[in-house]
Coordinates of C-alpha atoms in Angstrom, one line a residue:
Chain A
M1 CA -57.4 17.9 -51.5
T2 CA -59.7 20.7 -50.1
A3 CA -58.1 23.6 -48.1
P4 CA -59.2 23.1 -44.5
S5 CA -62.1 25.6 -43.9
T6 CA -61.2 28.2 -41.5
S7 CA -64.9 29.8 -40.6
P8 CA -64.9 31.0 -36.8
A9 CA -67.6 28.3 -36.2
T10 CA -65.7 25.3 -37.5
A11 CA -62.7 26.5 -35.5
K12 CA -64.6 26.5 -32.5
S13 CA -66.1 23.2 -33.0
T14 CA -62.6 21.9 -34.0
W15 CA -61.2 23.2 -30.4
A16 CA -64.3 21.8 -28.5
S17 CA -63.8 18.3 -30.1
R18 CA -59.9 18.6 -29.6
T19 CA -60.6 19.2 -25.8
V20 CA -63.0 16.3 -25.5
V21 CA -60.9 13.7 -27.2
N22 CA -57.6 14.8 -25.3
T23 CA -59.5 15.1 -21.9
L24 CA -60.9 11.4 -22.5
L25 CA -57.3 10.4 -23.4
A26 CA -55.8 11.9 -20.2
L27 CA -58.4 10.6 -18.0
V28 CA -57.6 6.7 -19.4
A29 CA -53.9 7.6 -18.9
L30 CA -54.7 8.5 -15.4
Y31 CA -56.6 5.2 -14.7
T32 CA -53.7 3.2 -16.1
L33 CA -51.3 4.8 -14.4
M34 CA -52.7 4.9 -11.2
P35 CA -52.3 1.6 -9.7
L36 CA -48.4 1.8 -10.7
S37 CA -47.9 5.1 -9.1
W38 CA -49.8 3.7 -6.0
L39 CA -47.2 0.7 -5.9
L40 CA -44.4 3.1 -6.3
V41 CA -45.6 5.5 -3.2
N42 CA -46.4 2.7 -1.1
A43 CA -43.1 0.9 -1.7
T44 CA -41.8 3.4 0.3
K45 CA -44.0 3.1 3.5
N46 CA -43.3 0.9 6.3
N47 CA -46.2 -1.5 7.3
G48 CA -47.6 1.2 10.0
D49 CA -47.8 3.8 7.5
L50 CA -49.4 1.6 5.0
F51 CA -52.7 1.7 6.8
G52 CA -52.0 4.6 8.9
R53 CA -51.6 7.1 5.8
P54 CA -54.2 7.7 2.9
G55 CA -53.1 5.8 -0.3
F56 CA -51.4 8.5 -2.1
R57 CA -49.9 10.5 0.9
L58 CA -46.1 10.1 1.2
A59 CA -44.9 9.0 4.7
E60 CA -41.5 8.2 6.3
F61 CA -39.2 7.3 3.4
N62 CA -38.5 3.4 4.1
L63 CA -37.8 1.9 0.6
F64 CA -34.4 1.1 1.5
S65 CA -35.1 -0.5 4.7
N66 CA -38.1 -2.3 3.0
L67 CA -35.9 -3.6 0.3
A68 CA -33.2 -4.7 2.7
D69 CA -35.7 -6.5 5.0
L70 CA -37.3 -8.0 2.0
F71 CA -33.8 -9.6 0.9
A72 CA -32.7 -10.5 4.3
Y73 CA -36.0 -12.3 5.2
Q74 CA -35.5 -16.4 5.3
D75 CA -31.9 -16.3 4.4
G76 CA -32.6 -14.1 0.9
I77 CA -35.4 -16.3 -0.5
F78 CA -36.6 -13.4 -2.5
G79 CA -33.5 -12.8 -4.4
R80 CA -33.4 -16.6 -5.0
W81 CA -36.7 -16.1 -6.5
L82 CA -35.8 -13.5 -8.7
A83 CA -32.9 -15.3 -9.7
N84 CA -35.1 -18.3 -10.3
S85 CA -37.3 -16.2 -12.5
M86 CA -34.4 -15.1 -14.5
L87 CA -33.3 -18.6 -15.1
Y88 CA -36.8 -19.6 -16.3
S89 CA -37.2 -16.6 -18.3
V90 CA -33.8 -15.8 -20.0
A91 CA -32.5 -19.2 -20.4
G92 CA -35.8 -20.7 -21.4
A93 CA -36.7 -17.6 -23.7
L94 CA -33.2 -18.1 -25.4
A95 CA -33.4 -21.8 -26.1
S96 CA -37.0 -21.2 -27.2
T97 CA -36.2 -18.4 -29.7
L98 CA -33.7 -20.5 -31.3
I99 CA -35.8 -23.6 -31.6
S100 CA -38.6 -21.7 -33.0
L101 CA -36.4 -19.9 -35.4
L102 CA -34.9 -23.2 -36.7
A103 CA -38.3 -24.6 -37.1
G104 CA -40.1 -21.6 -38.7
Y105 CA -37.2 -21.0 -41.1
A106 CA -37.4 -24.8 -42.2
F107 CA -41.2 -24.3 -42.6
D108 CA -40.7 -21.6 -45.0
K109 CA -37.6 -22.5 -46.8
Y110 CA -37.9 -26.1 -47.6
A111 CA -40.5 -28.1 -49.2
F112 CA -40.9 -31.7 -47.7
R113 CA -44.2 -34.1 -47.6
G114 CA -47.0 -33.1 -45.2
K115 CA -45.4 -30.0 -44.4
E116 CA -48.8 -27.9 -44.4
K117 CA -50.4 -30.7 -42.7
L118 CA -47.8 -30.3 -39.8
Y119 CA -47.7 -26.7 -39.8
G120 CA -51.5 -26.8 -39.3
L121 CA -50.9 -28.9 -36.2
V122 CA -48.5 -26.3 -34.9
L123 CA -51.2 -23.5 -35.4
L124 CA -53.7 -25.5 -33.6
G125 CA -51.2 -25.8 -30.9
I126 CA -51.5 -21.9 -30.4
L127 CA -55.1 -22.3 -29.2
V128 CA -54.8 -25.4 -26.7
P129 CA -55.4 -23.9 -23.3
H130 CA -52.4 -24.3 -20.9
T131 CA -54.6 -25.4 -18.1
V132 CA -55.5 -28.5 -20.3
I133 CA -52.0 -29.8 -20.6
S134 CA -51.1 -28.8 -17.0
L135 CA -52.7 -31.7 -15.1
P136 CA -51.6 -34.4 -17.6
M137 CA -48.1 -32.7 -17.6
Y138 CA -47.9 -32.7 -14.0
L139 CA -48.7 -36.3 -14.0
M140 CA -46.2 -37.2 -16.7
A141 CA -43.7 -35.3 -14.8
S142 CA -44.4 -37.0 -11.5
Q143 CA -44.0 -40.3 -13.2
T144 CA -40.7 -39.5 -14.5
G145 CA -39.5 -37.5 -11.3
L146 CA -39.6 -34.2 -12.8
V147 CA -41.8 -32.6 -10.6
N148 CA -40.3 -30.1 -8.2
T149 CA -36.9 -29.7 -10.5
Y150 CA -36.1 -26.8 -12.7
W151 CA -36.9 -28.9 -15.7
A152 CA -40.6 -29.1 -15.0
V153 CA -41.0 -25.5 -15.6
L154 CA -38.1 -24.8 -17.9
V155 CA -39.0 -27.8 -20.7
P156 CA -42.6 -26.9 -21.3
G157 CA -41.5 -23.2 -21.8
L158 CA -39.4 -24.1 -24.8
V159 CA -42.4 -25.0 -26.9
N160 CA -43.8 -21.9 -28.5
P161 CA -46.2 -22.8 -31.5
F162 CA -46.7 -18.7 -31.9
G163 CA -42.9 -18.3 -32.1
V164 CA -42.8 -20.8 -35.0
Y165 CA -45.6 -18.9 -36.8
L166 CA -43.8 -15.5 -36.3
A167 CA -40.4 -17.2 -37.4
R168 CA -42.0 -18.4 -40.6
V169 CA -43.8 -15.1 -41.4
F170 CA -40.4 -13.1 -40.7
A171 CA -38.4 -15.8 -42.7
E172 CA -40.6 -15.4 -45.8
S173 CA -40.2 -11.4 -45.9
Y174 CA -36.7 -10.9 -44.5
V175 CA -34.5 -13.9 -46.0
P176 CA -34.6 -13.8 -49.9
G177 CA -34.1 -17.3 -51.3
E178 CA -31.4 -16.0 -53.9
T179 CA -29.3 -15.3 -50.9
L180 CA -29.6 -18.7 -49.7
E181 CA -28.9 -20.0 -53.3
A182 CA -25.7 -17.9 -53.4
A183 CA -24.5 -19.4 -50.0
R184 CA -25.1 -22.7 -51.4
I185 CA -23.3 -22.3 -54.6
D186 CA -20.7 -21.0 -52.4
G187 CA -20.3 -24.5 -50.7
A188 CA -21.8 -23.6 -47.4
G189 CA -23.7 -26.5 -45.7
E190 CA -27.2 -26.0 -44.7
L191 CA -26.6 -25.5 -41.1
R192 CA -23.7 -22.9 -42.0
T193 CA -26.2 -21.2 -44.4
F194 CA -28.7 -20.8 -41.6
R195 CA -26.0 -19.8 -38.9
S196 CA -24.2 -17.4 -41.1
V197 CA -26.4 -15.8 -43.6
A198 CA -30.1 -16.5 -42.4
L199 CA -29.6 -16.3 -38.6
P200 CA -28.4 -12.8 -38.7
M201 CA -31.3 -11.4 -41.3
L202 CA -33.8 -12.9 -38.9
S203 CA -32.5 -10.8 -36.0
P204 CA -35.5 -8.6 -35.8
A205 CA -37.4 -12.0 -35.6
F206 CA -35.2 -13.1 -33.0
M207 CA -35.6 -10.2 -30.7
T208 CA -39.4 -10.4 -31.0
I209 CA -40.0 -14.0 -30.4
F210 CA -37.3 -13.9 -27.5
L211 CA -39.6 -10.8 -26.1
F212 CA -42.7 -13.0 -26.3
S213 CA -41.3 -16.1 -24.7
F214 CA -39.5 -14.0 -22.1
T215 CA -43.0 -12.3 -21.0
G216 CA -44.3 -15.5 -21.3
S217 CA -42.0 -17.5 -18.9
W218 CA -41.9 -14.4 -16.5
N219 CA -46.0 -14.1 -16.5
N220 CA -46.3 -17.8 -16.0
F221 CA -47.8 -18.7 -12.8
F222 CA -50.1 -21.7 -13.4
L223 CA -47.3 -24.2 -14.3
P224 CA -45.1 -23.2 -11.4
L225 CA -48.1 -23.5 -9.2
V226 CA -48.7 -27.1 -10.3
M227 CA -45.3 -28.4 -10.6
L228 CA -43.3 -26.9 -7.6
N229 CA -43.6 -27.6 -3.9
D230 CA -40.2 -26.6 -2.9
S231 CA -40.3 -22.5 -2.1
A232 CA -36.4 -22.8 -3.2
L233 CA -37.4 -23.4 -6.6
Y234 CA -40.3 -20.7 -7.1
P235 CA -40.2 -18.1 -9.6
V236 CA -40.8 -14.8 -8.0
G237 CA -44.5 -14.4 -9.0
L238 CA -45.6 -17.8 -7.0
G239 CA -43.6 -16.6 -4.0
L240 CA -45.5 -13.5 -3.8
F241 CA -48.5 -15.2 -4.5
N242 CA -48.0 -17.5 -1.3
W243 CA -47.2 -14.3 0.7
N244 CA -50.2 -12.3 -0.7
A245 CA -52.5 -15.4 0.3
T246 CA -51.2 -15.4 4.2
L247 CA -51.5 -12.0 4.6
A248 CA -54.8 -12.1 6.6
Q249 CA -52.7 -14.3 9.3
E250 CA -49.3 -12.5 8.8
P251 CA -50.0 -8.8 8.2
Q252 CA -46.2 -8.0 8.4
F253 CA -45.9 -9.3 5.0
Y254 CA -47.7 -6.3 3.5
A255 CA -44.6 -4.4 2.9
F256 CA -42.6 -7.3 1.6
V257 CA -45.7 -8.1 -1.0
I258 CA -45.7 -4.6 -2.1
T259 CA -42.0 -3.8 -2.4
G260 CA -41.6 -7.2 -3.8
S261 CA -44.3 -6.6 -6.6
L262 CA -42.6 -3.5 -7.6
L263 CA -39.2 -5.3 -7.9
S264 CA -40.9 -8.0 -9.9
I265 CA -42.3 -5.7 -12.5
V266 CA -38.9 -3.7 -13.1
P267 CA -37.1 -6.4 -15.3
L268 CA -40.4 -7.0 -17.6
A269 CA -40.9 -3.3 -18.1
A270 CA -37.2 -2.6 -18.6
A271 CA -37.5 -5.3 -21.4
F272 CA -40.7 -3.9 -22.9
V273 CA -39.1 -0.3 -23.0
A274 CA -35.7 -1.5 -24.3
L275 CA -37.6 -3.8 -27.0
Q276 CA -40.4 -1.4 -27.9
R277 CA -40.0 -1.6 -31.7
Y278 CA -39.9 -5.4 -31.6
W279 CA -43.1 -6.0 -29.8
R280 CA -44.8 -3.7 -32.0
S281 CA -43.7 -5.8 -35.1
G282 CA -44.5 -8.9 -33.3
L283 CA -48.2 -7.7 -32.3
T284 CA -48.7 -6.4 -35.8
A285 CA -47.4 -9.6 -37.2
G286 CA -49.5 -11.7 -35.1
A287 CA -52.7 -9.7 -35.2
V288 CA -52.9 -8.5 -39.0
K289 CA -52.0 -11.4 -41.2
Chain B
M1 CA -27.5 -24.1 -60.5
T2 CA -28.4 -27.7 -59.6
P3 CA -29.0 -28.4 -56.0
R4 CA -26.4 -30.3 -54.3
P5 CA -27.8 -33.9 -54.4
G6 CA -27.6 -36.3 -51.6
I7 CA -29.2 -36.7 -48.0
G8 CA -27.8 -33.5 -46.9
R9 CA -30.5 -31.4 -48.5
R10 CA -33.3 -33.9 -48.1
S11 CA -32.6 -34.2 -44.2
T12 CA -32.2 -30.8 -43.6
P13 CA -35.9 -29.6 -42.9
V14 CA -36.3 -32.7 -40.7
L15 CA -33.3 -31.9 -38.5
F16 CA -34.3 -28.2 -38.4
I17 CA -38.0 -29.1 -37.2
A18 CA -36.8 -32.0 -35.0
P19 CA -36.2 -30.1 -31.8
F20 CA -39.4 -28.2 -32.0
L21 CA -41.4 -31.1 -33.2
I22 CA -39.9 -33.7 -30.4
L23 CA -40.7 -31.0 -27.6
F24 CA -44.0 -30.3 -29.2
L25 CA -44.9 -33.9 -29.4
A26 CA -43.8 -34.3 -25.2
T27 CA -45.2 -31.2 -24.0
L28 CA -48.4 -30.5 -26.1
V29 CA -49.6 -33.7 -28.1
A30 CA -48.8 -36.1 -25.5
P31 CA -50.3 -34.4 -22.5
V32 CA -53.7 -33.9 -24.5
G33 CA -53.7 -37.4 -25.4
Y34 CA -52.9 -38.3 -21.9
A35 CA -55.7 -36.3 -20.6
V36 CA -58.2 -38.0 -22.8
W37 CA -57.0 -41.3 -21.5
M38 CA -57.1 -40.3 -17.8
S39 CA -60.6 -38.7 -18.1
L40 CA -61.7 -42.4 -18.8
F41 CA -60.6 -43.9 -15.6
R42 CA -61.3 -43.6 -12.2
E43 CA -59.2 -44.4 -9.2
Q44 CA -61.1 -46.3 -6.4
A45 CA -60.2 -47.5 -3.1
T46 CA -59.7 -51.2 -2.9
S47 CA -61.4 -51.4 0.6
G48 CA -64.2 -49.3 1.9
L49 CA -62.0 -48.1 4.8
G50 CA -59.3 -46.8 2.2
F51 CA -56.5 -49.1 3.2
G52 CA -54.7 -51.3 0.8
G53 CA -54.1 -48.6 -2.1
T54 CA -56.2 -47.9 -5.0
R55 CA -57.1 -49.5 -8.1
T56 CA -57.9 -48.0 -11.5
L57 CA -61.3 -48.8 -13.0
F58 CA -62.6 -47.9 -16.6
V59 CA -65.5 -45.8 -16.3
G60 CA -66.1 -44.5 -19.9
V61 CA -67.6 -41.4 -19.9
D62 CA -68.7 -41.4 -16.3
N63 CA -66.2 -38.5 -15.6
Y64 CA -67.6 -36.5 -18.0
L65 CA -71.4 -37.2 -16.8
R66 CA -70.1 -36.3 -13.3
A67 CA -68.4 -33.2 -14.5
F68 CA -71.6 -32.0 -16.3
D69 CA -73.8 -32.9 -13.1
D70 CA -71.4 -31.1 -10.8
P71 CA -73.0 -27.7 -9.9
G72 CA -69.9 -26.2 -8.8
F73 CA -68.7 -26.8 -12.2
R74 CA -71.6 -25.5 -13.9
R75 CA -71.6 -22.5 -11.6
G76 CA -68.1 -21.9 -12.7
F77 CA -69.2 -21.7 -16.4
L78 CA -72.1 -19.3 -15.5
H79 CA -69.4 -16.9 -13.6
V80 CA -67.2 -17.0 -16.7
A81 CA -70.4 -16.3 -19.4
L82 CA -71.2 -13.4 -17.3
Y83 CA -67.4 -12.3 -16.9
C84 CA -67.4 -12.5 -20.9
V85 CA -70.7 -10.6 -21.2
I86 CA -69.1 -7.5 -19.2
Y87 CA -65.5 -7.9 -20.1
I88 CA -65.6 -8.4 -23.8
P89 CA -67.5 -5.3 -24.8
V90 CA -65.9 -3.1 -22.4
M91 CA -62.3 -4.3 -23.2
V92 CA -62.8 -4.5 -26.9
G93 CA -65.0 -1.5 -26.9
G94 CA -62.5 0.4 -24.9
A95 CA -59.5 -0.5 -27.2
L96 CA -61.1 0.2 -29.9
L97 CA -62.1 3.6 -28.7
L98 CA -58.9 4.4 -27.6
A99 CA -57.4 3.5 -31.0
L100 CA -59.7 5.7 -32.7
L101 CA -59.2 8.4 -30.3
V102 CA -55.4 8.1 -30.8
D103 CA -55.5 7.9 -34.6
S104 CA -58.1 10.9 -34.9
A105 CA -56.4 14.1 -35.9
M106 CA -57.3 15.7 -32.7
A107 CA -55.3 13.8 -30.4
R108 CA -52.1 15.3 -29.2
A109 CA -49.0 13.6 -27.3
K110 CA -49.9 10.4 -29.1
K111 CA -46.5 8.5 -28.2
F112 CA -47.1 9.2 -24.5
F113 CA -50.5 8.0 -24.5
Q114 CA -49.7 4.9 -26.1
L115 CA -47.2 4.3 -23.6
A116 CA -49.3 5.0 -20.6
F117 CA -52.0 2.7 -22.1
F118 CA -49.7 -0.1 -22.9
L119 CA -47.9 0.2 -19.7
P120 CA -50.0 -2.1 -17.6
H121 CA -49.4 -4.7 -20.0
A122 CA -45.7 -5.0 -18.9
V123 CA -46.9 -5.9 -15.4
P124 CA -47.1 -9.7 -15.0
G125 CA -51.0 -10.6 -14.6
L126 CA -50.4 -12.2 -11.4
I127 CA -48.8 -9.0 -9.9
A128 CA -51.6 -7.0 -11.6
A129 CA -54.1 -9.0 -9.6
I130 CA -52.2 -8.5 -6.3
I131 CA -51.9 -4.9 -6.8
W132 CA -55.6 -4.5 -7.4
G133 CA -56.2 -6.6 -4.7
F134 CA -54.6 -3.9 -2.6
L135 CA -56.7 -1.4 -4.0
Y136 CA -59.8 -3.1 -3.4
T137 CA -58.5 -3.5 0.3
P138 CA -60.6 -0.9 2.9
G139 CA -57.9 1.0 4.7
L140 CA -55.3 0.4 2.1
S141 CA -57.1 2.0 -1.0
P142 CA -57.1 5.5 -2.0
V143 CA -60.1 4.5 -4.3
I144 CA -62.4 3.4 -1.4
D145 CA -61.3 6.5 0.2
L146 CA -62.0 8.7 -2.7
L147 CA -65.4 7.0 -3.1
S148 CA -66.3 7.3 0.5
S149 CA -65.5 11.1 0.4
I150 CA -68.1 11.5 -2.2
G151 CA -70.6 9.3 -0.1
V152 CA -70.2 6.2 -2.0
D153 CA -69.7 2.9 -0.1
W154 CA -68.8 0.4 -2.5
D155 CA -67.4 -3.1 -1.4
F156 CA -65.1 -4.2 -4.1
L157 CA -65.0 -7.7 -3.1
G158 CA -68.9 -8.1 -1.9
P159 CA -70.8 -10.8 -3.8
D160 CA -72.2 -8.5 -6.4
A161 CA -69.3 -6.4 -7.2
V162 CA -66.7 -8.9 -7.0
I163 CA -67.3 -9.9 -11.0
F164 CA -66.8 -6.0 -11.9
S165 CA -63.6 -5.9 -9.7
L166 CA -62.3 -9.1 -11.8
V167 CA -63.0 -7.4 -15.2
N168 CA -61.5 -4.1 -14.4
A169 CA -58.3 -5.8 -13.3
A170 CA -58.2 -7.8 -16.5
A171 CA -59.4 -4.8 -18.5
W172 CA -56.6 -2.6 -17.0
Q173 CA -53.9 -5.1 -18.3
W174 CA -55.2 -5.8 -21.9
I175 CA -56.9 -2.7 -22.9
G176 CA -53.7 -1.1 -24.0
Y177 CA -52.2 -3.9 -25.6
N178 CA -55.4 -4.5 -27.7
M179 CA -55.4 -0.6 -28.4
V180 CA -51.8 -1.2 -29.8
I181 CA -53.2 -3.9 -32.3
F182 CA -56.0 -1.7 -33.3
Y183 CA -53.9 1.1 -33.8
A184 CA -51.6 -0.5 -36.0
A185 CA -54.4 -1.7 -38.0
L186 CA -55.7 1.7 -38.4
Q187 CA -52.4 3.0 -39.4
A188 CA -52.6 0.5 -42.6
V189 CA -55.9 2.2 -43.6
P190 CA -54.7 3.8 -46.9
R191 CA -54.7 7.6 -46.4
E192 CA -56.5 8.2 -49.6
T193 CA -59.7 6.3 -48.6
L194 CA -59.8 8.7 -45.3
E195 CA -59.2 11.9 -47.6
A196 CA -62.0 10.6 -50.0
A197 CA -64.4 10.4 -46.9
T198 CA -63.4 13.9 -45.7
V199 CA -63.9 15.3 -49.5
D200 CA -67.2 13.6 -49.4
G201 CA -68.1 15.6 -46.1
A202 CA -67.8 12.7 -43.6
G203 CA -66.6 14.4 -40.3
E204 CA -64.2 12.5 -37.9
L205 CA -66.8 10.7 -36.1
R206 CA -68.6 9.2 -39.3
T207 CA -65.2 8.4 -40.8
G208 CA -64.4 6.3 -37.6
W209 CA -67.6 4.7 -37.5
S210 CA -68.2 3.8 -41.2
V211 CA -64.7 3.8 -43.0
K212 CA -62.0 2.9 -40.3
L213 CA -64.1 0.3 -38.2
P214 CA -65.0 -1.8 -41.3
M215 CA -61.6 -1.8 -42.5
I216 CA -60.0 -3.2 -39.3
R217 CA -62.8 -5.7 -38.6
S218 CA -60.6 -8.6 -39.0
S219 CA -58.3 -7.7 -36.1
V220 CA -61.3 -7.0 -33.9
V221 CA -62.7 -10.5 -34.7
L222 CA -59.2 -11.9 -33.9
T223 CA -59.2 -10.2 -30.8
M224 CA -62.4 -11.1 -29.7
L225 CA -61.5 -14.7 -30.3
F226 CA -58.3 -14.6 -28.2
T227 CA -60.1 -12.7 -25.6
A228 CA -63.0 -15.3 -25.3
V229 CA -60.4 -18.2 -25.4
G230 CA -58.2 -16.3 -22.5
A231 CA -61.5 -15.4 -20.6
I232 CA -62.5 -19.3 -20.3
Q233 CA -59.2 -20.0 -18.6
L234 CA -60.0 -17.4 -16.0
F235 CA -57.7 -18.4 -12.9
N236 CA -55.2 -15.9 -11.7
E237 CA -57.3 -13.0 -10.7
P238 CA -59.9 -15.1 -8.7
E239 CA -57.5 -17.0 -7.2
V240 CA -55.4 -14.0 -5.9
L241 CA -58.7 -12.3 -4.9
R242 CA -60.1 -15.5 -3.0
S243 CA -57.7 -14.6 0.0
R244 CA -59.7 -11.4 0.6
A245 CA -62.9 -12.2 -1.0
S246 CA -65.3 -14.8 0.9
S247 CA -67.7 -14.5 -2.2
I248 CA -65.3 -16.3 -4.5
S249 CA -65.3 -20.1 -3.7
Q250 CA -62.7 -22.4 -4.3
D251 CA -64.3 -23.6 -7.6
W252 CA -65.5 -20.1 -8.4
S253 CA -64.1 -20.7 -12.3
P254 CA -63.7 -23.7 -14.3
V255 CA -60.1 -23.7 -14.2
M256 CA -60.2 -23.3 -10.3
F257 CA -62.7 -26.5 -10.2
I258 CA -60.3 -28.4 -12.1
Y259 CA -57.3 -27.2 -10.1
Q260 CA -59.5 -28.3 -6.8
A261 CA -60.6 -31.5 -8.5
A262 CA -56.9 -32.4 -9.2
F263 CA -54.8 -31.3 -6.4
T264 CA -57.3 -31.0 -3.2
E265 CA -59.4 -33.8 -3.9
H266 CA -56.7 -36.2 -6.3
D267 CA -59.8 -36.7 -8.6
Y268 CA -57.6 -36.9 -11.7
G269 CA -60.1 -38.6 -13.9
L270 CA -62.8 -35.8 -13.1
A271 CA -60.2 -32.9 -13.5
A272 CA -59.2 -34.6 -17.0
A273 CA -62.9 -34.8 -18.2
A274 CA -63.3 -31.1 -16.9
S275 CA -60.2 -29.7 -18.6
L276 CA -61.3 -31.3 -21.8
M277 CA -64.7 -29.7 -21.8
L278 CA -63.3 -26.5 -21.1
A279 CA -61.0 -27.1 -24.1
L280 CA -63.5 -28.2 -26.6
L281 CA -65.9 -25.1 -25.6
G282 CA -62.4 -23.1 -26.4
A283 CA -62.3 -24.8 -29.8
A284 CA -66.2 -24.3 -30.5
L285 CA -65.8 -20.5 -29.6
S286 CA -62.7 -20.4 -32.0
F287 CA -64.6 -22.0 -34.8
V288 CA -67.9 -19.8 -34.4
I289 CA -65.9 -16.7 -34.3
T290 CA -63.7 -17.2 -37.0
R291 CA -66.7 -18.1 -39.2
L292 CA -68.6 -15.2 -38.3
G293 CA -65.5 -13.3 -38.9
N294 CA -65.5 -15.0 -42.6
R295 CA -68.9 -14.1 -43.1
W296 CA -68.7 -10.4 -42.3
K297 CA -65.1 -10.2 -44.5
E298 CA -67.2 -11.8 -47.4
A299 CA -70.4 -9.3 -46.7

């Protein structure tokens, strides 16, 4: 290790490059934060002020009346969409996480015939574009009468090949085989061993996969678009999409779409902030391996 | 320490994997198989006037040829290709640059910058497209106001500009996400290696380019793979902007073409064939990029 040199020339050039680096970073932060702050400012304006006032200038504060109007419109259809999104995302992600953990754990801890071939198929599943399967899935669902039901959106969300991959990676490093052996010697059955010994050790994996499934479902747009006609079953994104598409004919929706967009970001942003360390470990487990 | 004998041990993995496997087969493998089957048939009206329902005809590869011949479908690929040419360098390059900047010893407030860059990813893609749609709308957008105040008249939704507007909306969403991946990879670069480079007289720039970059090549390749496979499925952003931009046709991207074929024209055979062609392109892309990645790794 050499001591840092302290000649005036180097100090000056360090100072200059430090300024350049931090100015660049600040400019990019301005760019990433601008649309969100625009949304925040404009959710407080009524329809007249949206066009009457420049984008970042505050006008009369109407956030609460916007919210009241939004939730009152069509007997509270917007609240229903939020509840639907919650159902699709929370219930779907919980079930999907458990299913992925069981499978990933089994892939890691047991030996059986054809294991690696089957696992290879699961990994291939990560790469299948969703749009390719949405159309045949729609036709299969329409033959079984599942189109326009909650199941049509919930069931496909349960399958998460990437979750199985993550679960296997986590099981490998978080659940020592000796601990399982000890549990078995103590007479615990396999399911009991999984539930009482492995599952608690896998709780970081649980949170990570849950977060990925939750965001996946909350963001899912194409599948509900294909599967649902009945607006009472819409997730919030699809509802806002439809309002947004009619803005040219129905300009009174502007405040609705802006305030509604802001609201539909909140659950996801809250999940990300609350579970920061989990998405980070998920990203790196997914990317570096 | 003999393992317990009997069916308990042997059937356990099967039981554990069964829920996933059944759903995997039902919602992934079966639909892909069904798409292959569907792509070989064509619905045809039994009478010329369209009365008396339809009849299903086996047409072999005809649907594939029809998709291939369709100027709309081909144009869709052209749009996506152009989109990739702009988007991938901007997004991957931008994310790399940001990761290197945040990783450099010069950066301050690293936690804040990372959060600020990542925040757009916590916005659902559809909502991001809606927000940018507003920011591209004259009368609403402070960006347009700002540009016109310095004398620039930029029509974000015009035929030439719209592709850049789409790239911008997507880059805004993904740049911070990929920055986090690259930054995590940079953190794993052994500090001794970096110190050795400094001792040898390499500056920050030189270290970034010649030491750090090569060491995180595999995550860059993987990111490019996922970005390209994602880009050929482009749908949300153009579909959202379509209501404002007359320059975006109903079949602007391949997925929009497929959606239109299936749900406007009810030509399921054509839609299935086009879907599978798209999936094959995705698979080919994955193959080429992982191959390239392996070659770089060996070199």
